[in-house]
Amino acid sequence: MVRRYDPFRQMEAIFDDAMRQGPSRAAMPLDLYREGEQFIALFDLPGVDPASVDIDIEDRTLTIRAERLAVAPEGAQWLSHERPFGTFARQLTLGNGVALDQVEAEYVDGVLKLVIPVAEEAKPRKITVQRGSRQIEGESQVVNDAN
């Protein structure tokens, strides 16, 4: 019996196995840094409709939800299906030193940017020491007589 090597049939078998396992559910990648008096959070959300992005803050927990719809042309025979779809969510616990009522969000080119300002009460401040002229009770005033 002669067997012919068919690389396309082998490739199709590999892709069929991958399809049965389903697409991987990658987390919502995040970059977070401080820039002056604010924190910047960048979330990768390529292919997400900005209208599907939902951001909530409750008890210092920031929750971001976004949905990427599956693109499945009618009659398509998938060879590879690695791009995740569905609803994605990510939560961050925010510290006491941020102004939760001033958080701003912007979505540009598949990246969600959150600007989280430092709260006024958490900002460093200088306290000026006043020079007093008060005399401590019980002390006699020393007078310098240079006569």
CSV table of N, CA and C in Angstrom, one decimal:
chain,number,residue,atom,x,y,z
A,1,MET,N,0.8,-1.2,0.0
A,1,MET,CA,0.0,0.0,0.0
A,1,MET,C,0.9,1.3,0.0
A,2,VAL,N,0.6,2.1,-0.9
A,2,VAL,CA,1.4,3.4,-1.0
A,2,VAL,C,0.6,4.5,-0.4
A,3,ARG,N,1.3,5.2,0.5
A,3,ARG,CA,0.6,6.4,1.1
A,3,ARG,C,1.2,7.7,0.6
A,4,ARG,N,0.4,8.5,0.2
A,4,ARG,CA,0.9,9.8,-0.3
A,4,ARG,C,0.9,10.8,0.8
A,5,TYR,N,1.9,11.6,0.9
A,5,TYR,CA,2.0,12.7,1.9
A,5,TYR,C,1.3,13.9,1.4
A,6,ASP,N,0.3,14.3,2.2
A,6,ASP,CA,-0.5,15.5,1.8
A,6,ASP,C,-0.4,16.5,2.9
A,7,PRO,N,0.5,17.5,2.7
A,7,PRO,CA,0.7,18.5,3.8
A,7,PRO,C,-0.5,19.3,4.1
A,8,PHE,N,-1.4,19.5,3.2
A,8,PHE,CA,-2.6,20.3,3.5
A,8,PHE,C,-3.6,19.5,4.4
A,9,ARG,N,-3.7,18.2,4.2
A,9,ARG,CA,-4.5,17.3,5.0
A,9,ARG,C,-4.0,17.3,6.5
A,10,GLN,N,-2.7,17.3,6.6
A,10,GLN,CA,-2.1,17.3,7.9
A,10,GLN,C,-2.3,18.6,8.6
A,11,MET,N,-2.2,19.7,7.8
A,11,MET,CA,-2.4,21.1,8.4
A,11,MET,C,-3.9,21.2,8.8
A,12,GLU,N,-4.8,20.7,8.0
A,12,GLU,CA,-6.2,20.8,8.4
A,12,GLU,C,-6.5,20.0,9.7
A,13,ALA,N,-5.8,18.9,9.9
A,13,ALA,CA,-6.0,18.1,11.1
A,13,ALA,C,-5.5,18.9,12.3
A,14,ILE,N,-4.4,19.5,12.2
A,14,ILE,CA,-3.8,20.3,13.3
A,14,ILE,C,-4.8,21.5,13.6
A,15,PHE,N,-5.3,22.2,12.6
A,15,PHE,CA,-6.2,23.3,12.8
A,15,PHE,C,-7.6,22.8,13.4
A,16,ASP,N,-8.0,21.6,13.0
A,16,ASP,CA,-9.2,21.0,13.6
A,16,ASP,C,-9.1,20.8,15.1
A,17,ASP,N,-7.9,20.3,15.5
A,17,ASP,CA,-7.6,20.1,16.9
A,17,ASP,C,-7.7,21.4,17.7
A,18,ALA,N,-7.1,22.4,17.1
A,18,ALA,CA,-7.1,23.7,17.7
A,18,ALA,C,-8.5,24.3,17.8
A,19,MET,N,-9.3,24.1,16.8
A,19,MET,CA,-10.7,24.6,16.9
A,19,MET,C,-11.5,23.9,18.0
A,20,ARG,N,-11.3,22.7,18.2
A,20,ARG,CA,-12.0,22.0,19.2
A,20,ARG,C,-11.7,22.5,20.6
A,21,GLN,N,-10.5,23.0,20.8
A,21,GLN,CA,-10.1,23.5,22.1
A,21,GLN,C,-10.6,24.9,22.3
A,22,GLY,N,-11.0,25.6,21.2
A,22,GLY,CA,-11.5,27.0,21.3
A,22,GLY,C,-10.4,28.0,21.3
A,23,PRO,N,-10.8,29.2,21.1
A,23,PRO,CA,-9.8,30.3,21.1
A,23,PRO,C,-9.4,30.6,22.5
A,24,SER,N,-8.1,31.0,22.6
A,24,SER,CA,-7.6,31.3,24.0
A,24,SER,C,-8.2,32.7,24.4
A,25,ARG,N,-8.5,32.8,25.7
A,25,ARG,CA,-9.1,34.0,26.3
A,25,ARG,C,-8.0,34.8,26.9
A,26,ALA,N,-7.4,35.6,26.1
A,26,ALA,CA,-6.3,36.4,26.6
A,26,ALA,C,-6.8,37.5,27.5
A,27,ALA,N,-6.1,37.8,28.5
A,27,ALA,CA,-6.5,38.9,29.4
A,27,ALA,C,-6.4,40.2,28.7
A,28,MET,N,-7.0,41.2,29.3
A,28,MET,CA,-6.9,42.6,28.8
A,28,MET,C,-5.6,43.2,29.2
A,29,PRO,N,-4.6,43.2,28.3
A,29,PRO,CA,-3.2,43.7,28.7
A,29,PRO,C,-3.3,45.1,29.2
A,30,LEU,N,-2.4,45.4,30.2
A,30,LEU,CA,-2.5,46.7,30.9
A,30,LEU,C,-1.0,47.3,31.1
A,31,ASP,N,-0.9,48.6,30.9
A,31,ASP,CA,0.3,49.3,31.3
A,31,ASP,C,-0.2,50.4,32.3
A,32,LEU,N,0.5,50.5,33.4
A,32,LEU,CA,0.1,51.5,34.4
A,32,LEU,C,1.3,52.2,34.9
A,33,TYR,N,1.2,53.6,34.9
A,33,TYR,CA,2.4,54.4,35.4
A,33,TYR,C,1.9,55.7,35.9
A,34,ARG,N,2.8,56.3,36.7
A,34,ARG,CA,2.4,57.7,37.3
A,34,ARG,C,3.2,58.7,36.5
A,35,GLU,N,2.5,59.8,36.2
A,35,GLU,CA,3.0,60.9,35.4
A,35,GLU,C,2.6,62.2,36.1
A,36,GLY,N,3.6,62.7,36.9
A,36,GLY,CA,3.2,63.9,37.7
A,36,GLY,C,2.2,63.7,38.7
A,37,GLU,N,1.1,64.4,38.6
A,37,GLU,CA,0.0,64.3,39.6
A,37,GLU,C,-1.2,63.4,39.1
A,38,GLN,N,-0.9,62.4,38.3
A,38,GLN,CA,-1.9,61.5,37.8
A,38,GLN,C,-1.3,60.1,37.4
A,39,PHE,N,-2.2,59.1,37.5
A,39,PHE,CA,-1.9,57.8,37.1
A,39,PHE,C,-2.5,57.6,35.7
A,40,ILE,N,-1.7,56.9,34.8
A,40,ILE,CA,-2.2,56.6,33.5
A,40,ILE,C,-2.3,55.1,33.4
A,41,ALA,N,-3.5,54.6,32.9
A,41,ALA,CA,-3.7,53.2,32.7
A,41,ALA,C,-4.0,53.0,31.2
A,42,LEU,N,-3.3,52.1,30.5
A,42,LEU,CA,-3.5,51.8,29.1
A,42,LEU,C,-3.9,50.4,29.0
A,43,PHE,N,-5.1,50.1,28.3
A,43,PHE,CA,-5.6,48.8,28.1
A,43,PHE,C,-5.7,48.5,26.6
A,44,ASP,N,-5.1,47.4,26.2
A,44,ASP,CA,-5.2,47.0,24.8
A,44,ASP,C,-6.6,46.4,24.5
A,45,LEU,N,-7.4,47.0,23.6
A,45,LEU,CA,-8.7,46.5,23.3
A,45,LEU,C,-8.9,46.6,21.8
A,46,PRO,N,-8.0,46.0,21.0
A,46,PRO,CA,-8.2,46.1,19.5
A,46,PRO,C,-9.5,45.4,19.0
A,47,GLY,N,-10.1,46.1,18.1
A,47,GLY,CA,-11.3,45.5,17.5
A,47,GLY,C,-12.6,45.6,18.3
A,48,VAL,N,-12.5,46.4,19.4
A,48,VAL,CA,-13.6,46.6,20.3
A,48,VAL,C,-14.4,47.8,19.9
A,49,ASP,N,-15.7,47.8,19.8
A,49,ASP,CA,-16.5,48.9,19.6
A,49,ASP,C,-16.5,49.8,20.9
A,50,PRO,N,-16.1,51.1,20.8
A,50,PRO,CA,-16.0,51.9,22.0
A,50,PRO,C,-17.4,52.0,22.7
A,51,ALA,N,-18.5,51.8,22.0
A,51,ALA,CA,-19.8,51.8,22.7
A,51,ALA,C,-20.0,50.6,23.6
A,52,SER,N,-19.2,49.6,23.4
A,52,SER,CA,-19.4,48.4,24.2
A,52,SER,C,-18.5,48.5,25.5
A,53,VAL,N,-17.7,49.5,25.6
A,53,VAL,CA,-16.8,49.6,26.8
A,53,VAL,C,-17.6,50.2,28.0
A,54,ASP,N,-17.5,49.5,29.1
A,54,ASP,CA,-18.3,49.9,30.3
A,54,ASP,C,-17.3,50.0,31.4
A,55,ILE,N,-17.2,51.2,32.1
A,55,ILE,CA,-16.3,51.4,33.2
A,55,ILE,C,-17.1,51.8,34.4
A,56,ASP,N,-16.9,51.1,35.5
A,56,ASP,CA,-17.5,51.3,36.8
A,56,ASP,C,-16.5,51.4,37.9
A,57,ILE,N,-16.8,52.3,38.9
A,57,ILE,CA,-16.0,52.4,40.1
A,57,ILE,C,-16.9,52.2,41.3
A,58,GLU,N,-16.6,51.2,42.1
A,58,GLU,CA,-17.4,50.9,43.3
A,58,GLU,C,-16.5,50.5,44.4
A,59,ASP,N,-16.6,51.1,45.6
A,59,ASP,CA,-15.7,50.8,46.7
A,59,ASP,C,-14.3,50.7,46.3
A,60,ARG,N,-13.8,51.6,45.6
A,60,ARG,CA,-12.4,51.7,45.2
A,60,ARG,C,-12.0,50.6,44.2
A,61,THR,N,-12.9,49.9,43.7
A,61,THR,CA,-12.6,48.8,42.7
A,61,THR,C,-13.1,49.4,41.3
A,62,LEU,N,-12.1,49.5,40.4
A,62,LEU,CA,-12.4,49.9,39.0
A,62,LEU,C,-12.6,48.7,38.2
A,63,THR,N,-13.7,48.6,37.5
A,63,THR,CA,-14.1,47.5,36.6
A,63,THR,C,-14.2,48.0,35.2
A,64,ILE,N,-13.6,47.3,34.3
A,64,ILE,CA,-13.7,47.6,32.9
A,64,ILE,C,-14.2,46.4,32.2
A,65,ARG,N,-15.3,46.6,31.4
A,65,ARG,CA,-15.8,45.5,30.6
A,65,ARG,C,-15.9,46.0,29.1
A,66,ALA,N,-15.6,45.1,28.2
A,66,ALA,CA,-15.6,45.4,26.8
A,66,ALA,C,-16.0,44.1,26.0
A,67,GLU,N,-16.6,44.3,24.9
A,67,GLU,CA,-17.0,43.2,24.1
A,67,GLU,C,-16.5,43.3,22.6
A,68,ARG,N,-15.9,42.2,22.2
A,68,ARG,CA,-15.5,42.1,20.8
A,68,ARG,C,-16.4,41.0,20.2
A,69,LEU,N,-17.1,41.4,19.1
A,69,LEU,CA,-18.0,40.5,18.4
A,69,LEU,C,-17.2,39.5,17.6
A,70,ALA,N,-17.7,38.3,17.4
A,70,ALA,CA,-17.1,37.3,16.6
A,70,ALA,C,-17.4,37.6,15.1
A,71,VAL,N,-16.4,37.5,14.3
A,71,VAL,CA,-16.6,37.7,12.9
A,71,VAL,C,-16.6,36.4,12.2
A,72,ALA,N,-17.7,36.0,11.7
A,72,ALA,CA,-17.9,34.6,11.2
A,72,ALA,C,-18.6,34.8,9.8
A,73,PRO,N,-17.9,35.0,8.7
A,73,PRO,CA,-18.6,35.0,7.5
A,73,PRO,C,-19.4,33.7,7.2
A,74,GLU,N,-20.5,33.8,6.6
A,74,GLU,CA,-21.4,32.7,6.3
A,74,GLU,C,-20.6,31.7,5.4
A,75,GLY,N,-20.6,30.5,5.7
A,75,GLY,CA,-20.0,29.5,4.9
A,75,GLY,C,-18.4,29.4,5.0
A,76,ALA,N,-17.8,30.2,5.9
A,76,ALA,CA,-16.4,30.2,6.0
A,76,ALA,C,-15.9,28.8,6.6
A,77,GLN,N,-14.8,28.3,6.2
A,77,GLN,CA,-14.2,27.1,6.7
A,77,GLN,C,-12.9,27.6,7.4
A,78,TRP,N,-13.0,27.7,8.8
A,78,TRP,CA,-11.9,28.2,9.5
A,78,TRP,C,-10.6,27.3,9.4
A,79,LEU,N,-9.5,27.9,9.2
A,79,LEU,CA,-8.2,27.2,9.2
A,79,LEU,C,-7.5,27.6,10.5
A,80,SER,N,-7.7,28.7,11.0
A,80,SER,CA,-7.1,29.2,12.2
A,80,SER,C,-8.1,30.2,12.9
A,81,HIS,N,-8.3,30.1,14.2
A,81,HIS,CA,-9.3,31.0,14.8
A,81,HIS,C,-8.7,31.3,16.2
A,82,GLU,N,-7.7,32.3,16.2
A,82,GLU,CA,-7.0,32.6,17.4
A,82,GLU,C,-7.4,33.9,18.1
A,83,ARG,N,-8.1,34.7,17.3
A,83,ARG,CA,-8.5,36.0,17.9
A,83,ARG,C,-9.6,35.8,18.9
A,84,PRO,N,-9.4,36.2,20.1
A,84,PRO,CA,-10.5,36.0,21.1
A,84,PRO,C,-11.7,37.0,20.8
A,85,PHE,N,-12.9,36.5,21.2
A,85,PHE,CA,-14.1,37.3,21.1
A,85,PHE,C,-14.9,37.1,22.3
A,86,GLY,N,-15.9,37.9,22.5
A,86,GLY,CA,-16.8,37.8,23.6
A,86,GLY,C,-16.6,39.0,24.6
A,87,THR,N,-17.0,38.8,25.8
A,87,THR,CA,-16.9,39.9,26.8
A,87,THR,C,-15.6,39.7,27.6
A,88,PHE,N,-14.9,40.8,27.8
A,88,PHE,CA,-13.6,40.8,28.5
A,88,PHE,C,-13.8,41.7,29.7
A,89,ALA,N,-13.2,41.4,30.8
A,89,ALA,CA,-13.3,42.2,32.0
A,89,ALA,C,-12.0,42.3,32.8
A,90,ARG,N,-11.7,43.4,33.4
A,90,ARG,CA,-10.5,43.6,34.2
A,90,ARG,C,-10.9,44.4,35.4
A,91,GLN,N,-10.3,44.1,36.6
A,91,GLN,CA,-10.6,44.9,37.8
A,91,GLN,C,-9.3,45.3,38.4
A,92,LEU,N,-9.3,46.6,38.9
A,92,LEU,CA,-8.1,47.1,39.6
A,92,LEU,C,-8.7,47.7,40.9
A,93,THR,N,-7.9,47.5,42.0
A,93,THR,CA,-8.3,48.1,43.3
A,93,THR,C,-7.4,49.4,43.4
A,94,LEU,N,-8.2,50.5,43.6
A,94,LEU,CA,-7.5,51.8,43.6
A,94,LEU,C,-7.3,52.2,45.1
A,95,GLY,N,-6.2,52.8,45.3
A,95,GLY,CA,-5.8,53.2,46.7
A,95,GLY,C,-6.6,54.4,47.1
A,96,ASN,N,-6.4,54.9,48.3
A,96,ASN,CA,-7.1,56.0,48.9
A,96,ASN,C,-6.7,57.4,48.3
A,97,GLY,N,-5.5,57.4,47.7
A,97,GLY,CA,-5.0,58.7,47.3
A,97,GLY,C,-5.3,59.1,45.9
A,98,VAL,N,-6.4,58.6,45.3
A,98,VAL,CA,-6.8,59.0,44.0
A,98,VAL,C,-8.2,59.7,44.0
A,99,ALA,N,-8.4,60.6,43.1
A,99,ALA,CA,-9.7,61.3,43.0
A,99,ALA,C,-10.6,60.5,42.1
A,100,LEU,N,-11.5,59.7,42.7
A,100,LEU,CA,-12.3,58.8,41.9
A,100,LEU,C,-13.4,59.5,41.1
A,101,ASP,N,-13.7,60.7,41.5
A,101,ASP,CA,-14.8,61.5,40.8
A,101,ASP,C,-14.2,62.2,39.6
A,102,GLN,N,-12.9,62.1,39.4
A,102,GLN,CA,-12.3,62.9,38.3
A,102,GLN,C,-11.6,62.0,37.3
A,103,VAL,N,-11.9,60.7,37.3
A,103,VAL,CA,-11.3,59.8,36.3
A,103,VAL,C,-11.8,60.1,34.9
A,104,GLU,N,-10.9,60.1,33.9
A,104,GLU,CA,-11.3,60.3,32.5
A,104,GLU,C,-10.9,59.2,31.7
A,105,ALA,N,-11.7,58.9,30.6
A,105,ALA,CA,-11.4,57.7,29.8
A,105,ALA,C,-11.5,58.2,28.3
A,106,GLU,N,-10.6,57.6,27.5
A,106,GLU,CA,-10.5,57.9,26.1
A,106,GLU,C,-10.1,56.6,25.3
A,107,TYR,N,-10.7,56.4,24.2
A,107,TYR,CA,-10.4,55.2,23.4
A,107,TYR,C,-9.9,55.6,22.0
A,108,VAL,N,-8.7,55.3,21.7
A,108,VAL,CA,-8.1,55.7,20.4
A,108,VAL,C,-7.3,54.5,19.9
A,109,ASP,N,-7.5,54.2,18.6
A,109,ASP,CA,-6.7,53.1,17.9
A,109,ASP,C,-6.6,51.8,18.7
A,110,GLY,N,-7.7,51.4,19.3
A,110,GLY,CA,-7.7,50.1,20.0
A,110,GLY,C,-7.1,50.1,21.4
A,111,VAL,N,-6.8,51.3,21.9
A,111,VAL,CA,-6.2,51.5,23.3
A,111,VAL,C,-7.2,52.3,24.1
A,112,LEU,N,-7.6,51.8,25.3
A,112,LEU,CA,-8.4,52.5,26.2
A,112,LEU,C,-7.4,53.2,27.2
A,113,LYS,N,-7.5,54.5,27.3
A,113,LYS,CA,-6.6,55.3,28.2
A,113,LYS,C,-7.4,55.8,29.4
A,114,LEU,N,-7.1,55.5,30.6
A,114,LEU,CA,-7.7,56.1,31.8
A,114,LEU,C,-6.7,57.0,32.4
A,115,VAL,N,-7.2,58.2,32.8
A,115,VAL,CA,-6.4,59.2,33.5
A,115,VAL,C,-7.0,59.3,34.9
A,116,ILE,N,-6.2,58.9,35.9
A,116,ILE,CA,-6.7,58.9,37.3
A,116,ILE,C,-5.9,59.9,38.1
A,117,PRO,N,-6.5,61.0,38.4
A,117,PRO,CA,-5.7,62.1,39.2
A,117,PRO,C,-5.5,61.7,40.6
A,118,VAL,N,-4.4,62.2,41.1
A,118,VAL,CA,-4.1,62.1,42.6
A,118,VAL,C,-5.0,63.0,43.3
A,119,ALA,N,-5.6,62.5,44.4
A,119,ALA,CA,-6.5,63.4,45.2
A,119,ALA,C,-5.7,64.5,45.9
A,120,GLU,N,-6.4,65.6,46.0
A,120,GLU,CA,-5.8,66.8,46.6
A,120,GLU,C,-5.2,66.5,48.0
A,121,GLU,N,-5.9,65.7,48.8
A,121,GLU,CA,-5.4,65.4,50.2
A,121,GLU,C,-4.2,64.5,50.2
A,122,ALA,N,-3.9,63.8,49.0
A,122,ALA,CA,-2.8,62.9,48.9
A,122,ALA,C,-1.6,63.6,48.4
A,123,LYS,N,-1.7,64.8,47.9
A,123,LYS,CA,-0.6,65.5,47.3
A,123,LYS,C,0.3,66.1,48.4
A,124,PRO,N,1.6,66.0,48.2
A,124,PRO,CA,2.5,66.5,49.2
A,124,PRO,C,2.4,68.1,49.3
A,125,ARG,N,2.5,68.6,50.5
A,125,ARG,CA,2.4,70.0,50.6
A,125,ARG,C,3.4,70.5,51.7
A,126,LYS,N,3.8,71.7,51.6
A,126,LYS,CA,4.7,72.3,52.5
A,126,LYS,C,4.0,73.1,53.6
A,127,ILE,N,4.4,72.9,54.8
A,127,ILE,CA,3.8,73.7,55.9
A,127,ILE,C,4.9,74.7,56.4
A,128,THR,N,4.4,76.0,56.4
A,128,THR,CA,5.3,77.1,56.8
A,128,THR,C,5.3,77.2,58.3
A,129,VAL,N,6.5,77.4,58.8
A,129,VAL,CA,6.6,77.6,60.3
A,129,VAL,C,6.6,79.1,60.5
A,130,GLN,N,5.7,79.5,61.4
A,130,GLN,CA,5.6,80.9,61.7
A,130,GLN,C,6.5,81.2,62.9
A,131,ARG,N,7.2,82.3,62.9
A,131,ARG,CA,8.0,82.7,64.1
A,131,ARG,C,7.1,83.5,65.0
A,132,GLY,N,7.0,83.0,66.3
A,132,GLY,CA,6.1,83.5,67.2
A,132,GLY,C,6.8,84.5,68.1
A,133,SER,N,6.1,85.4,68.8
A,133,SER,CA,6.6,86.4,69.7
A,133,SER,C,6.0,86.2,71.1
A,134,ARG,N,5.4,85.1,71.3
A,134,ARG,CA,4.8,84.8,72.6
A,134,ARG,C,5.9,84.5,73.7
A,135,GLN,N,5.6,85.0,74.9
A,135,GLN,CA,6.5,84.7,76.0
A,135,GLN,C,6.0,83.5,76.8
A,136,ILE,N,6.8,82.6,77.1
A,136,ILE,CA,6.4,81.5,77.9
A,136,ILE,C,6.1,81.9,79.3
A,137,GLU,N,5.0,81.4,79.9
A,137,GLU,CA,4.6,81.8,81.2
A,137,GLU,C,5.6,81.4,82.2
A,138,GLY,N,5.8,82.3,83.2
A,138,GLY,CA,6.7,82.0,84.3
A,138,GLY,C,8.2,82.4,84.0
A,139,GLU,N,8.5,82.8,82.8
A,139,GLU,CA,9.8,83.2,82.5
A,139,GLU,C,9.9,84.7,82.7
A,140,SER,N,11.0,85.2,83.2
A,140,SER,CA,11.1,86.6,83.3
A,140,SER,C,11.8,87.1,82.0
A,141,GLN,N,11.4,88.3,81.6
A,141,GLN,CA,12.0,88.8,80.4
A,141,GLN,C,13.4,89.3,80.7
A,142,VAL,N,14.4,88.9,79.9
A,142,VAL,CA,15.7,89.4,80.1
A,142,VAL,C,15.9,90.6,79.3
A,143,VAL,N,16.4,91.6,80.0
A,143,VAL,CA,16.6,92.9,79.3
A,143,VAL,C,18.1,93.1,79.3
A,144,ASN,N,18.6,93.3,78.1
A,144,ASN,CA,20.0,93.5,78.0
A,144,ASN,C,20.3,95.0,78.2
A,145,ASP,N,21.0,95.3,79.3
A,145,ASP,CA,21.4,96.7,79.6
A,145,ASP,C,22.8,96.9,79.2
A,146,ALA,N,23.1,97.6,78.2
A,146,ALA,CA,24.5,97.8,77.8
A,146,ALA,C,24.9,99.2,78.2
A,147,ASN,N,24.5,99.7,79.3
A,147,ASN,CA,24.9,101.1,79.7
A,147,ASN,C,26.2,101.0,80.4
